[in-house]
PDB file of C-alpha atoms in Angstrom:
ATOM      1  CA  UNK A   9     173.180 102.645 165.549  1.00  0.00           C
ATOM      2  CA  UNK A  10     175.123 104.037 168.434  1.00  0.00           C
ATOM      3  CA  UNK A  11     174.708 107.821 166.749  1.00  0.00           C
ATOM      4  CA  UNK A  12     175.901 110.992 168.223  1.00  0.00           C
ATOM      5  CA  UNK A  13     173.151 112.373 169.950  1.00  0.00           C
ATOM      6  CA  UNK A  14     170.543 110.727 171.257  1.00  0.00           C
ATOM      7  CA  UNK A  15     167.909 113.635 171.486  1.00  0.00           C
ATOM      8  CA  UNK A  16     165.921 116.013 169.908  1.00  0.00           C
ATOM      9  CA  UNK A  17     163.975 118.361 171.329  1.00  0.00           C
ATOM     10  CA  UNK A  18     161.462 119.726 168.859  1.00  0.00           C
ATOM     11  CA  UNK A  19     159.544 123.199 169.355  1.00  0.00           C
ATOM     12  CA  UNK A  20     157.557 124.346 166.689  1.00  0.00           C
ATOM     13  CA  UNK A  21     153.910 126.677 165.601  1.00  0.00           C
ATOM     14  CA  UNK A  22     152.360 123.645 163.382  1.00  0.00           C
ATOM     15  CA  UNK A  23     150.096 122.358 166.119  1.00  0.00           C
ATOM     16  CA  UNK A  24     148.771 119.143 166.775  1.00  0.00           C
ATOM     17  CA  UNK A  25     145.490 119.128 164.697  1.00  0.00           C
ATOM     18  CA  UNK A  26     147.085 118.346 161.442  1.00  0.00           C
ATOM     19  CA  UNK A  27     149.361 115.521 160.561  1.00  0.00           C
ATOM     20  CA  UNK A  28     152.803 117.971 160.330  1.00  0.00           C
ATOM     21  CA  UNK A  29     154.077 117.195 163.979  1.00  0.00           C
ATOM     22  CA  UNK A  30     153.567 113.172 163.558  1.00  0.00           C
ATOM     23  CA  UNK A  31     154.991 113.642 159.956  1.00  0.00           C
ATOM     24  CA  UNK A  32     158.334 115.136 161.566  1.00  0.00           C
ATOM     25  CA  UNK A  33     158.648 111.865 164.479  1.00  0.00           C
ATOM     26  CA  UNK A  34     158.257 109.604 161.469  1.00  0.00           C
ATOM     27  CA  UNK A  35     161.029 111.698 159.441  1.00  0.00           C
ATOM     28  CA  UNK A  36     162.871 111.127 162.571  1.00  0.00           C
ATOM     29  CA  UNK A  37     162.574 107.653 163.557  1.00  0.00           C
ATOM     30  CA  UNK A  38     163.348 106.329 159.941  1.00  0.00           C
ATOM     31  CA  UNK A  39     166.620 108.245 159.978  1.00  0.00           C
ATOM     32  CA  UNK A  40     167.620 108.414 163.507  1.00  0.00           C
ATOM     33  CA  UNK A  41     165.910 105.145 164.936  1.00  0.00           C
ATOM     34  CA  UNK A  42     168.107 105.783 167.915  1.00  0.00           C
ATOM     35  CA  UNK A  43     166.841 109.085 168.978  1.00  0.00           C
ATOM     36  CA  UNK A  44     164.523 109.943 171.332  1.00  0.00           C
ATOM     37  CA  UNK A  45     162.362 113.523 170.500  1.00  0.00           C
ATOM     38  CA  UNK A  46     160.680 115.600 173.295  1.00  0.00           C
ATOM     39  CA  UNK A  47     157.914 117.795 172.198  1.00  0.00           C
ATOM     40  CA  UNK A  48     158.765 120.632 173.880  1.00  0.00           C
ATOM     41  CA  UNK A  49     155.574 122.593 172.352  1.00  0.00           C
ATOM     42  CA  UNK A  50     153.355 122.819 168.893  1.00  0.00           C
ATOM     43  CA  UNK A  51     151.358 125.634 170.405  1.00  0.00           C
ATOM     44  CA  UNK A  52     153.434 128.773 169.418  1.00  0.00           C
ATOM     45  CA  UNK A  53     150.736 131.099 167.361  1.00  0.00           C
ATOM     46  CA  UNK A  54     151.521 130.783 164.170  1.00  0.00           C
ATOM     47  CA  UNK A  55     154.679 132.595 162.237  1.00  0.00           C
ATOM     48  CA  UNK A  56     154.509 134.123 166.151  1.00  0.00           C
ATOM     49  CA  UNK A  57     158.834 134.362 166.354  1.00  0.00           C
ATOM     50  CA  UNK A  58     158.848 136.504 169.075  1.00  0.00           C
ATOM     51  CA  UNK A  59     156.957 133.588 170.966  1.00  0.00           C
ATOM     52  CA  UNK A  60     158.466 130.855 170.245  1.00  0.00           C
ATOM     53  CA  UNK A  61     161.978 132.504 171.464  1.00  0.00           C
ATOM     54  CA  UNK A  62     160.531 133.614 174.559  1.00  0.00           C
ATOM     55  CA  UNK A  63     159.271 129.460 174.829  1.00  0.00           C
ATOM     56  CA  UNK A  64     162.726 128.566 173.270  1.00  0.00           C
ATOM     57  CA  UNK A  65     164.480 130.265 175.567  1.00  0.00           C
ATOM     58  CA  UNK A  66     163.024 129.455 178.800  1.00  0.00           C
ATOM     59  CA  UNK A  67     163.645 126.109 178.183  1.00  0.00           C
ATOM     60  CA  UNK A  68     166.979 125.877 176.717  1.00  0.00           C
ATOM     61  CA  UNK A  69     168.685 125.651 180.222  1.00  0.00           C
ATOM     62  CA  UNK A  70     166.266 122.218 180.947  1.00  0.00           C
ATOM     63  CA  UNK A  71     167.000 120.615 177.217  1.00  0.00           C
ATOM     64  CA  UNK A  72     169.248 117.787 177.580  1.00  0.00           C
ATOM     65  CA  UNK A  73     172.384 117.395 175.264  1.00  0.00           C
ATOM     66  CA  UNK A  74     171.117 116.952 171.847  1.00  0.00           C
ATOM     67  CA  UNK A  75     169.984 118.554 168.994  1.00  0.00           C
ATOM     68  CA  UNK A  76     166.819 121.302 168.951  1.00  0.00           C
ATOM     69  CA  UNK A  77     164.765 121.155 166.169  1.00  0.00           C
ATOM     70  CA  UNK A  78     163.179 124.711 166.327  1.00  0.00           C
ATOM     71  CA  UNK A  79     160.566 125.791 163.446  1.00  0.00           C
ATOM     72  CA  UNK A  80     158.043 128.801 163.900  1.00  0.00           C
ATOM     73  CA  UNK A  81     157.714 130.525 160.796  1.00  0.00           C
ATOM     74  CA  UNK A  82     159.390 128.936 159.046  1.00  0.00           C
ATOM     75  CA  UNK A  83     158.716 129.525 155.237  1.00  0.00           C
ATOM     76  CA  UNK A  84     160.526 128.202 152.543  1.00  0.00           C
ATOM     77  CA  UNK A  85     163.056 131.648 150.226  1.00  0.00           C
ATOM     78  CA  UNK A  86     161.668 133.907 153.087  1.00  0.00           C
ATOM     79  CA  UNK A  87     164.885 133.531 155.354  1.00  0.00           C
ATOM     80  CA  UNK A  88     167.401 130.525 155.138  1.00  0.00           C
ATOM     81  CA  UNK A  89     167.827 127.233 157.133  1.00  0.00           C
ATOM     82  CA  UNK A  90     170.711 127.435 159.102  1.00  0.00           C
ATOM     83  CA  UNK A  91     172.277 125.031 162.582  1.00  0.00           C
ATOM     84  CA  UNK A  92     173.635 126.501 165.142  1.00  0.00           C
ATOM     85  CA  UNK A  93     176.714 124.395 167.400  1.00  0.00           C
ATOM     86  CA  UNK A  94     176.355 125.538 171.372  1.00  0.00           C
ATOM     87  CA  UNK A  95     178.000 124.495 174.706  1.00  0.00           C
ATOM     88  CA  UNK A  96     181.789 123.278 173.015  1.00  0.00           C
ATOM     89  CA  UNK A  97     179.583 120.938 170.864  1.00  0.00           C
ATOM     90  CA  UNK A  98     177.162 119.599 173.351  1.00  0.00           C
ATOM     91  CA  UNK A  99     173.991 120.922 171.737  1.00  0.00           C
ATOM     92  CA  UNK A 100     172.921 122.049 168.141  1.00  0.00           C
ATOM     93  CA  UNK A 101     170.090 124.335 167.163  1.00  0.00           C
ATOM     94  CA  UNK A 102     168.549 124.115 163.601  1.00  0.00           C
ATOM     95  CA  UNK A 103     165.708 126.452 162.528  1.00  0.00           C
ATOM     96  CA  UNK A 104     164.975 129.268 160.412  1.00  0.00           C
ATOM     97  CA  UNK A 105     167.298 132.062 160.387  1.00  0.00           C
ATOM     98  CA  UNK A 106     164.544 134.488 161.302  1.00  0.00           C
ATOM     99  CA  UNK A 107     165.375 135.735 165.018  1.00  0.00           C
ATOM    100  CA  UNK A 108     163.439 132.421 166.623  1.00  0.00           C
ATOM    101  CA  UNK A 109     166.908 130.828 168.174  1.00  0.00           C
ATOM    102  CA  UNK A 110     168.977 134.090 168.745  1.00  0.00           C
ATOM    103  CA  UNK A 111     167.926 133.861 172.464  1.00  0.00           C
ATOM    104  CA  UNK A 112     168.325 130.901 173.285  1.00  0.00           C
ATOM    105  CA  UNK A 113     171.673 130.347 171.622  1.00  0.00           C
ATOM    106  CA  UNK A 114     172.883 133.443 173.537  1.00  0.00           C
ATOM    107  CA  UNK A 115     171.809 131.437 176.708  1.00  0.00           C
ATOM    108  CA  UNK A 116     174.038 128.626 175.859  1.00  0.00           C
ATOM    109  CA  UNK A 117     176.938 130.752 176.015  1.00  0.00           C
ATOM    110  CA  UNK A 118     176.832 131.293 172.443  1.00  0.00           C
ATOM    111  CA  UNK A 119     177.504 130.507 168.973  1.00  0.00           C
ATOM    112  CA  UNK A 120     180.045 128.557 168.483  1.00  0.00           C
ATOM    113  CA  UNK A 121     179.780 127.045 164.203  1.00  0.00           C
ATOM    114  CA  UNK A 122     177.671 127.834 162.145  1.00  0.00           C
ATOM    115  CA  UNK A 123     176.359 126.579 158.753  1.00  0.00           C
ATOM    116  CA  UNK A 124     173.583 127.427 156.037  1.00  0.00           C
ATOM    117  CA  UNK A 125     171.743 124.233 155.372  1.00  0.00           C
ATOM    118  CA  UNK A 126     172.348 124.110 151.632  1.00  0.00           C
ATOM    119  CA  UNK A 127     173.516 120.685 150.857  1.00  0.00           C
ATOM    120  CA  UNK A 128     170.480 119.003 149.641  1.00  0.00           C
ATOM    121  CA  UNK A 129     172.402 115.628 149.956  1.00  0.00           C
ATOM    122  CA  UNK A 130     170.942 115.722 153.402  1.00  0.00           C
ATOM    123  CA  UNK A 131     167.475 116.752 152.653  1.00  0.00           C
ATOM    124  CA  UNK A 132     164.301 115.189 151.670  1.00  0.00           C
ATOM    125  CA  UNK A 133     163.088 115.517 148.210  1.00  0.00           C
ATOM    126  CA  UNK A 134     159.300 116.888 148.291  1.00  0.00           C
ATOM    127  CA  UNK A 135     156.700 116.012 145.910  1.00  0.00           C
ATOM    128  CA  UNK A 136     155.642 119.671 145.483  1.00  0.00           C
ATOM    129  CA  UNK A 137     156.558 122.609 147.221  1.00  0.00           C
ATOM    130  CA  UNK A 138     159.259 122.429 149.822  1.00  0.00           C
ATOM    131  CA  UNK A 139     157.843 121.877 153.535  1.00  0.00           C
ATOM    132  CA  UNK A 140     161.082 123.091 155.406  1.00  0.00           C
ATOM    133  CA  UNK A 141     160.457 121.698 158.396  1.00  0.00           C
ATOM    134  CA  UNK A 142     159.829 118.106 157.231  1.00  0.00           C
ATOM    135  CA  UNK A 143     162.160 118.337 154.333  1.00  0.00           C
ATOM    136  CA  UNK A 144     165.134 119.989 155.992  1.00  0.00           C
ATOM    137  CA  UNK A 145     164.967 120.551 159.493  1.00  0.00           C
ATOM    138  CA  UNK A 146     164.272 117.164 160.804  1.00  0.00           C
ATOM    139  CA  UNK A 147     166.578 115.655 158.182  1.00  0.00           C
ATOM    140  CA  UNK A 148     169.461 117.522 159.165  1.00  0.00           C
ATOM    141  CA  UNK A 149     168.405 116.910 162.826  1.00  0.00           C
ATOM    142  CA  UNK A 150     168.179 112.927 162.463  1.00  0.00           C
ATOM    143  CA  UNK A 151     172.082 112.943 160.620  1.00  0.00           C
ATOM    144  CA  UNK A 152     173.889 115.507 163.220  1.00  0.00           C
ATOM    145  CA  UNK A 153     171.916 112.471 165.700  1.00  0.00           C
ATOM    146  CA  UNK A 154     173.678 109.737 163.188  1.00  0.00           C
ATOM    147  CA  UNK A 155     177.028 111.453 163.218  1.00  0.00           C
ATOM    148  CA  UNK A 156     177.083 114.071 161.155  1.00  0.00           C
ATOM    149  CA  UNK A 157     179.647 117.323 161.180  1.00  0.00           C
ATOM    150  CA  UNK A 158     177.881 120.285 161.131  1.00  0.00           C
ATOM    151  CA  UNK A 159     180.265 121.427 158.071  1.00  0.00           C
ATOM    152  CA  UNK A 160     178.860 118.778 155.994  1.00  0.00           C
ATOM    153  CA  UNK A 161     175.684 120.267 156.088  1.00  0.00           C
ATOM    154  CA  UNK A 162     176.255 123.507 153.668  1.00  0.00           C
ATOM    155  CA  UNK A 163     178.678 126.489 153.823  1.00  0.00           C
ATOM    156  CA  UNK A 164     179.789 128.156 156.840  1.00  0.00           C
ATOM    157  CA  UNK A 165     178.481 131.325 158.061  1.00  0.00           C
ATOM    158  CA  UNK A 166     179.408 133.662 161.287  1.00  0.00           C
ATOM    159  CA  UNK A 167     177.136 134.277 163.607  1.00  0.00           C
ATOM    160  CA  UNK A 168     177.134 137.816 164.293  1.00  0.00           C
ATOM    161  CA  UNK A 169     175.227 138.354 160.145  1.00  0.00           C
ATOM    162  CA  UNK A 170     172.615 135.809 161.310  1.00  0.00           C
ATOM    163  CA  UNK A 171     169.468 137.505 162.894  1.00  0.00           C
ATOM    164  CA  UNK A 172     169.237 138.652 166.259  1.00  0.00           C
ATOM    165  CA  UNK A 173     166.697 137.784 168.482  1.00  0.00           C
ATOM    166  CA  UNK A 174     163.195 139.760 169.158  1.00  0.00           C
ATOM    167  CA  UNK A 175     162.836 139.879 172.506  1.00  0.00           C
ATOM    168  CA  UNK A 176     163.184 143.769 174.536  1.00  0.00           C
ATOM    169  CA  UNK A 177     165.271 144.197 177.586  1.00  0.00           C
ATOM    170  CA  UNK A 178     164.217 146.408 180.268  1.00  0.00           C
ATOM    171  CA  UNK A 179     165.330 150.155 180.045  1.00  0.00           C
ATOM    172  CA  UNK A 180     165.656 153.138 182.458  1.00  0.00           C
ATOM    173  CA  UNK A 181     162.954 155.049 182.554  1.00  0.00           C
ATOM    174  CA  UNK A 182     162.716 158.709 183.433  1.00  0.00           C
ATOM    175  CA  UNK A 183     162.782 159.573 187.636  1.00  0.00           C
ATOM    176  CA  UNK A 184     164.980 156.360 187.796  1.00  0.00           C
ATOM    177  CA  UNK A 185     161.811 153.866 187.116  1.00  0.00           C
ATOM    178  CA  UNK A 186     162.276 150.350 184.743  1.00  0.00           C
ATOM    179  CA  UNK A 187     160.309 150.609 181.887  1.00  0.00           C
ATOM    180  CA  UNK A 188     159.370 147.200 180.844  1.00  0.00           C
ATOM    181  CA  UNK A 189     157.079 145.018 178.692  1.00  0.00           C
ATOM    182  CA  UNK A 190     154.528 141.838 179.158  1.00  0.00           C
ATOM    183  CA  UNK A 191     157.209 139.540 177.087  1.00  0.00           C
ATOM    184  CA  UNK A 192     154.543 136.361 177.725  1.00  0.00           C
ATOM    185  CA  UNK A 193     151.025 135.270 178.966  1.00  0.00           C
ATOM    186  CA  UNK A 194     150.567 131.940 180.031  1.00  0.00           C
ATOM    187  CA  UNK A 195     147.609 129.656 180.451  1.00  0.00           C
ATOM    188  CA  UNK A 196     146.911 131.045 183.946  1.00  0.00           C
ATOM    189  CA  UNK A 197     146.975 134.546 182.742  1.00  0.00           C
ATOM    190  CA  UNK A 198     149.952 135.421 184.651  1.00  0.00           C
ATOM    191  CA  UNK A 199     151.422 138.025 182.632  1.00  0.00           C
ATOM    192  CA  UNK A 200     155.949 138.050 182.765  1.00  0.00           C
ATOM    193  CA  UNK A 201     157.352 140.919 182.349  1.00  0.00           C
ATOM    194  CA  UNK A 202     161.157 141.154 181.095  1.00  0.00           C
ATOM    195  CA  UNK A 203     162.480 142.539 184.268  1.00  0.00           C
ATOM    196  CA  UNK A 204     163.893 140.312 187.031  1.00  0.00           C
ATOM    197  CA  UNK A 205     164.856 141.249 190.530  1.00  0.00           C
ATOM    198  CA  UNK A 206     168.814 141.569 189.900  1.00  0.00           C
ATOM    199  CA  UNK A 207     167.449 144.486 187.659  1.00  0.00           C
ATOM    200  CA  UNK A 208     165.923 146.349 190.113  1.00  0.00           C
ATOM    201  CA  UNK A 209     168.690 145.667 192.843  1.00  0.00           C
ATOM    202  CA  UNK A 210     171.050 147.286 189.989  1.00  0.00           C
ATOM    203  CA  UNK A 211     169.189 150.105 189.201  1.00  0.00           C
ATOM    204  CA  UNK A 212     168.067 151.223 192.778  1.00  0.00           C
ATOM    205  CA  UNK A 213     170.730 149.584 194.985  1.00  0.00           C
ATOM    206  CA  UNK A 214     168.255 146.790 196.748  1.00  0.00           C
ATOM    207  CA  UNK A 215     164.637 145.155 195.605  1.00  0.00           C
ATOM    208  CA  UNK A 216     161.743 147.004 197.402  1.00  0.00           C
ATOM    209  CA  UNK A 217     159.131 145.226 199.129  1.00  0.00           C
ATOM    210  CA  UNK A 218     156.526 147.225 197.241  1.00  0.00           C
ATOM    211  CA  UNK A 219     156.704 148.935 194.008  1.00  0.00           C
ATOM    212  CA  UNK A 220     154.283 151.264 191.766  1.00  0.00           C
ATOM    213  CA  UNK A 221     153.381 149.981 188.554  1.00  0.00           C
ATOM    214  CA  UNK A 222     151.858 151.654 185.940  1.00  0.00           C
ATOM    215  CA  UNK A 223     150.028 149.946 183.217  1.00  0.00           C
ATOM    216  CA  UNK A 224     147.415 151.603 181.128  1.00  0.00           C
ATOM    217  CA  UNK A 225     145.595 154.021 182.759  1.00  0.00           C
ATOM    218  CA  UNK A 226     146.154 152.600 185.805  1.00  0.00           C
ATOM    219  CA  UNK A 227     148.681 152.821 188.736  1.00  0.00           C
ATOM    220  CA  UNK A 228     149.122 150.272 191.338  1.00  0.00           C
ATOM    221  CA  UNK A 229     151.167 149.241 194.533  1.00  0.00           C
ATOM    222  CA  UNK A 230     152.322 146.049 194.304  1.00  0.00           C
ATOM    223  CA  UNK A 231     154.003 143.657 196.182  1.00  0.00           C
ATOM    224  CA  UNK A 232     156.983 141.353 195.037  1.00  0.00           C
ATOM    225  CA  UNK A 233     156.447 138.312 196.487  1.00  0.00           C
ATOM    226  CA  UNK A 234     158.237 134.906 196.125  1.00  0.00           C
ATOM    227  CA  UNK A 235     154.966 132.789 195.856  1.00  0.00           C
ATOM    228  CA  UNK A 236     151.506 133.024 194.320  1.00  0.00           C
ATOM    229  CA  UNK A 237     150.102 131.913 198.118  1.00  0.00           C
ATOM    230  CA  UNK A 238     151.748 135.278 199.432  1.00  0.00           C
ATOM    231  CA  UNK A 239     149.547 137.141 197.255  1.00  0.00           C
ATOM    232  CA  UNK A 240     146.172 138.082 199.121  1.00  0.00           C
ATOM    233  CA  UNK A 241     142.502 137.130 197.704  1.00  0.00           C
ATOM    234  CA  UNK A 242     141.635 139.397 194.487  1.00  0.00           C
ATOM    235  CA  UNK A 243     145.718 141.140 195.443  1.00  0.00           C
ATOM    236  CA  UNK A 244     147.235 141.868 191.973  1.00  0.00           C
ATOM    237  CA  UNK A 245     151.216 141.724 192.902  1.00  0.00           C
ATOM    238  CA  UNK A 246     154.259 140.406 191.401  1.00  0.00           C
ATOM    239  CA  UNK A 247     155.783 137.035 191.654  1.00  0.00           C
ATOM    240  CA  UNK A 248     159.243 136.049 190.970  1.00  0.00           C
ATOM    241  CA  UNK A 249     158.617 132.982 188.273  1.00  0.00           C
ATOM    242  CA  UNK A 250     160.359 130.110 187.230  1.00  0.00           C
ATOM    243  CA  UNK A 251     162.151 131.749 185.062  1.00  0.00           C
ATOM    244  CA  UNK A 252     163.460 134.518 187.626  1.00  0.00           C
ATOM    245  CA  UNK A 253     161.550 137.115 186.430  1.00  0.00           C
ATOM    246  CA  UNK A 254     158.384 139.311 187.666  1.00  0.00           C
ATOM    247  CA  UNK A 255     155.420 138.412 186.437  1.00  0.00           C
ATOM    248  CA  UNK A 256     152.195 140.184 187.307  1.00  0.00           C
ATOM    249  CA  UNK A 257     149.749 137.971 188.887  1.00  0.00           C
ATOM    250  CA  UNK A 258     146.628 137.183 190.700  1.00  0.00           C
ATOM    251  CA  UNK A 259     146.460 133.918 192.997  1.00  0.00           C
ATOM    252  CA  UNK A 260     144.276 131.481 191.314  1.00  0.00           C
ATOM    253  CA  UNK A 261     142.622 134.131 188.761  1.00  0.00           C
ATOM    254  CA  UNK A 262     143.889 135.660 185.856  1.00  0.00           C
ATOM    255  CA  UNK A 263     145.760 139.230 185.722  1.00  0.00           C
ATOM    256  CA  UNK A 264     145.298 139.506 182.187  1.00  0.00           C
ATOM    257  CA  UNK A 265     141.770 139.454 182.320  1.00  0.00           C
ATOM    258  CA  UNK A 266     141.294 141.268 185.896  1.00  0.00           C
ATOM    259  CA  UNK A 267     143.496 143.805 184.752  1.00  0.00           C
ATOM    260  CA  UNK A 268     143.160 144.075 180.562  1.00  0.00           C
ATOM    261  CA  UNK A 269     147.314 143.570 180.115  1.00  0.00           C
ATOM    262  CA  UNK A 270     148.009 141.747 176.589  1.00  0.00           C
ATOM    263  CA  UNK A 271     151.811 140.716 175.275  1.00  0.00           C
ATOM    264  CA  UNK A 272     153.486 143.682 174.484  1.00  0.00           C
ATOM    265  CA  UNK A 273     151.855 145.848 176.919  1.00  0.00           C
ATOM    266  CA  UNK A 274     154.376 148.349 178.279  1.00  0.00           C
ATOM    267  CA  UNK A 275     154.908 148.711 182.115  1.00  0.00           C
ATOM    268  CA  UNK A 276     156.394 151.377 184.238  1.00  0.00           C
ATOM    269  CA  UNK A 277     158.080 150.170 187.792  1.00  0.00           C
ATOM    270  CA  UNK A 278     159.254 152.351 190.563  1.00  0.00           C
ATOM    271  CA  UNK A 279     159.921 153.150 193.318  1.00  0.00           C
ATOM    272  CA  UNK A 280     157.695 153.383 196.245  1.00  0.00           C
ATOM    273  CA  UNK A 281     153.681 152.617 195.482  1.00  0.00           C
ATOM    274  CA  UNK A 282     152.850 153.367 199.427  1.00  0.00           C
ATOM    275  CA  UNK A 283     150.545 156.189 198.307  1.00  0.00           C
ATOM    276  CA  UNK A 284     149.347 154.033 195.423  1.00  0.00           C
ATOM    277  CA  UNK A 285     146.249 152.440 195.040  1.00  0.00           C
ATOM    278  CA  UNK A 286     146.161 148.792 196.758  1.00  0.00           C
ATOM    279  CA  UNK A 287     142.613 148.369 196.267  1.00  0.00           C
ATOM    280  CA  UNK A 288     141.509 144.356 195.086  1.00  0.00           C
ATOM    281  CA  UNK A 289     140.120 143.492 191.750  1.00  0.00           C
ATOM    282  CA  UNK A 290     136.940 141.714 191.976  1.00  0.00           C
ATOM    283  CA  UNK A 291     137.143 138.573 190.761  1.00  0.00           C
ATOM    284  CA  UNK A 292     135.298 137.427 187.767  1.00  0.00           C
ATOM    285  CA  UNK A 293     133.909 133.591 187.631  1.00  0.00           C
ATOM    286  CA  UNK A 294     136.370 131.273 186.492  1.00  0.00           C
ATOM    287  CA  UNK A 295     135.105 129.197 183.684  1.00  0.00           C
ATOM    288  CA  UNK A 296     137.670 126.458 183.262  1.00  0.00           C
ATOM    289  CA  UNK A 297     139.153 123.887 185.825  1.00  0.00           C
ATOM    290  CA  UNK A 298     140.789 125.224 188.735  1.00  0.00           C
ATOM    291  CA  UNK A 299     144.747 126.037 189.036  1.00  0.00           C
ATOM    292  CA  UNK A 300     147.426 125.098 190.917  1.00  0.00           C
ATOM    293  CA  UNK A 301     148.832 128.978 191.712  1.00  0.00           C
ATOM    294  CA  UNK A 302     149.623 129.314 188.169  1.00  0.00           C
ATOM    295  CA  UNK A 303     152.664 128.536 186.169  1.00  0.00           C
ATOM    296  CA  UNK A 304     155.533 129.982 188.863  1.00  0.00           C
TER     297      UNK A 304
END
């Protein structure tokens, strides 16, 4: 079968311990033989939406044409099943209707159709109690692959009564500082916060070399720096990541740890940080294998 698309990239919190991932590629490859899935990730904490749109969306712009199969939290009567056509038909999201794919949609330039998945014609029958992802997500997923229209699928809805996404933006802080917020941790401990550069070039003209950041009881002079490498041994600073945003980091350590920061820690940026501390953390014993600079 020729099909439509020939992708799906799946992103979901079920893991890899259990059966549910493997369940979903065989749901797939008996419908959509054709298809090939990438696993983006199974390793969003559980019902953890804010997450997984944070991992949606900084890989949406990498995805290639297809359909992505999104499911954190995803609980059958709590919110409904919906799709999601992007990028004048190029791409189609299907998930929960719970705030997971606002971000990411709004990264591929927007909504364009949009449907409740209510036509059990295209479902799975379940022995017992439904199993959305399994019984409607990768169903739906494998026929838009087959050929589909996304108006088969159930009964149209407009996108601006469908949930909006959960992650902050940046805001101006008092004294003309950016108050922002550790949106993500990753393995390395690197901590991103949701500010990029073009913010602070907006709200103070040009991007400092140094800035004073104040986290928790603490205030700091950091650097912004363009690589982990740049960053001295045991220097806390902040690295533009791959994503184009700061992140606060140590090279080849962990910032979380060194410096306690957890997701949804709030950060003040501003101006200056001469006169701030600059002192290094010292650097706890790394029990795991060694880096490579972190995820940039």
């Amino acid at each position: 079968m020729a099909g439509r698309f020939h992708t799906i990239s799946f992103l979901s919190d079920l893991g890899v311990v259990d059966e549910h991932v493997g369940v979903v590629h065989a749901v797939l490859r008996d419908l959509a033989p054709h298809v090939a899935v990438v696993d983006l990730t199974h390793h969003v904490p559980a019902y953890d939406v804010r997450a997984g749109s944070l991992a949606l969306a900084r890989a949406i712009g990498y995805v290639p044409s297809g359909v992505v199969l999104a499911a954190v939290d995803a609980r059958p009567f709590d919110r409904p099943m919906v799709a999601i056509e992007v990028a004048n038909g190029e791409g189609v999201l299907v998930g929960p209707d719970n705030g997971l794919l606002a971000p990411a949609v709004a990264m591929a330039g927007g909504a364009e159709r949009a449907v409740l998945l209510t036509d059990a014609d295209y479902h799975l029958s379940s022995p017992g109690g439904s199993f959305p992802v399994r019984d409607v997500l990768a169903p739906v997923a494998a026929h838009l692959c087959n050929g589909v229209d996304l108006a088969e699928l159930g009964e149209p809805v407009e996108a601006d009564v469908l949930l909006p996404g959960v992650v902050p933006l940046p805001r101006d802080a008092e004294g003309g500082g950016v108050q922002a917020e550790v949106l993500w941790i990753d393995q390395f401990g690197n901590c991103q916060l949701n500010v990029s550069t073009d913010d602070l070039a907006t709200a103070w003209g040009a991007v400092p070399e140094r800035v004073r950041v104040r986290f928790s009881d603490e205030v700091r002079s950091l650097v912004i720096a363009t690589s982990f490498g740049d960053l001295g041994p045991g220097a806390p600073g902040l690295v533009v990541d791959a994503s184009g945003l700061l992140c606060v980091a140590l090279d080849r350590a962990s910032a979380a740890d060194e410096l306690e920061l957890s997701e949804g820690a709030s950060v003040h940026v501003s101006r200056g940080g001469d006169d701030a501390p600059t002192v290094p953390v010292r650097l706890r014993a790394w029990s795991g294998p060694i880096p490579v600079r972190g995820l940039g």
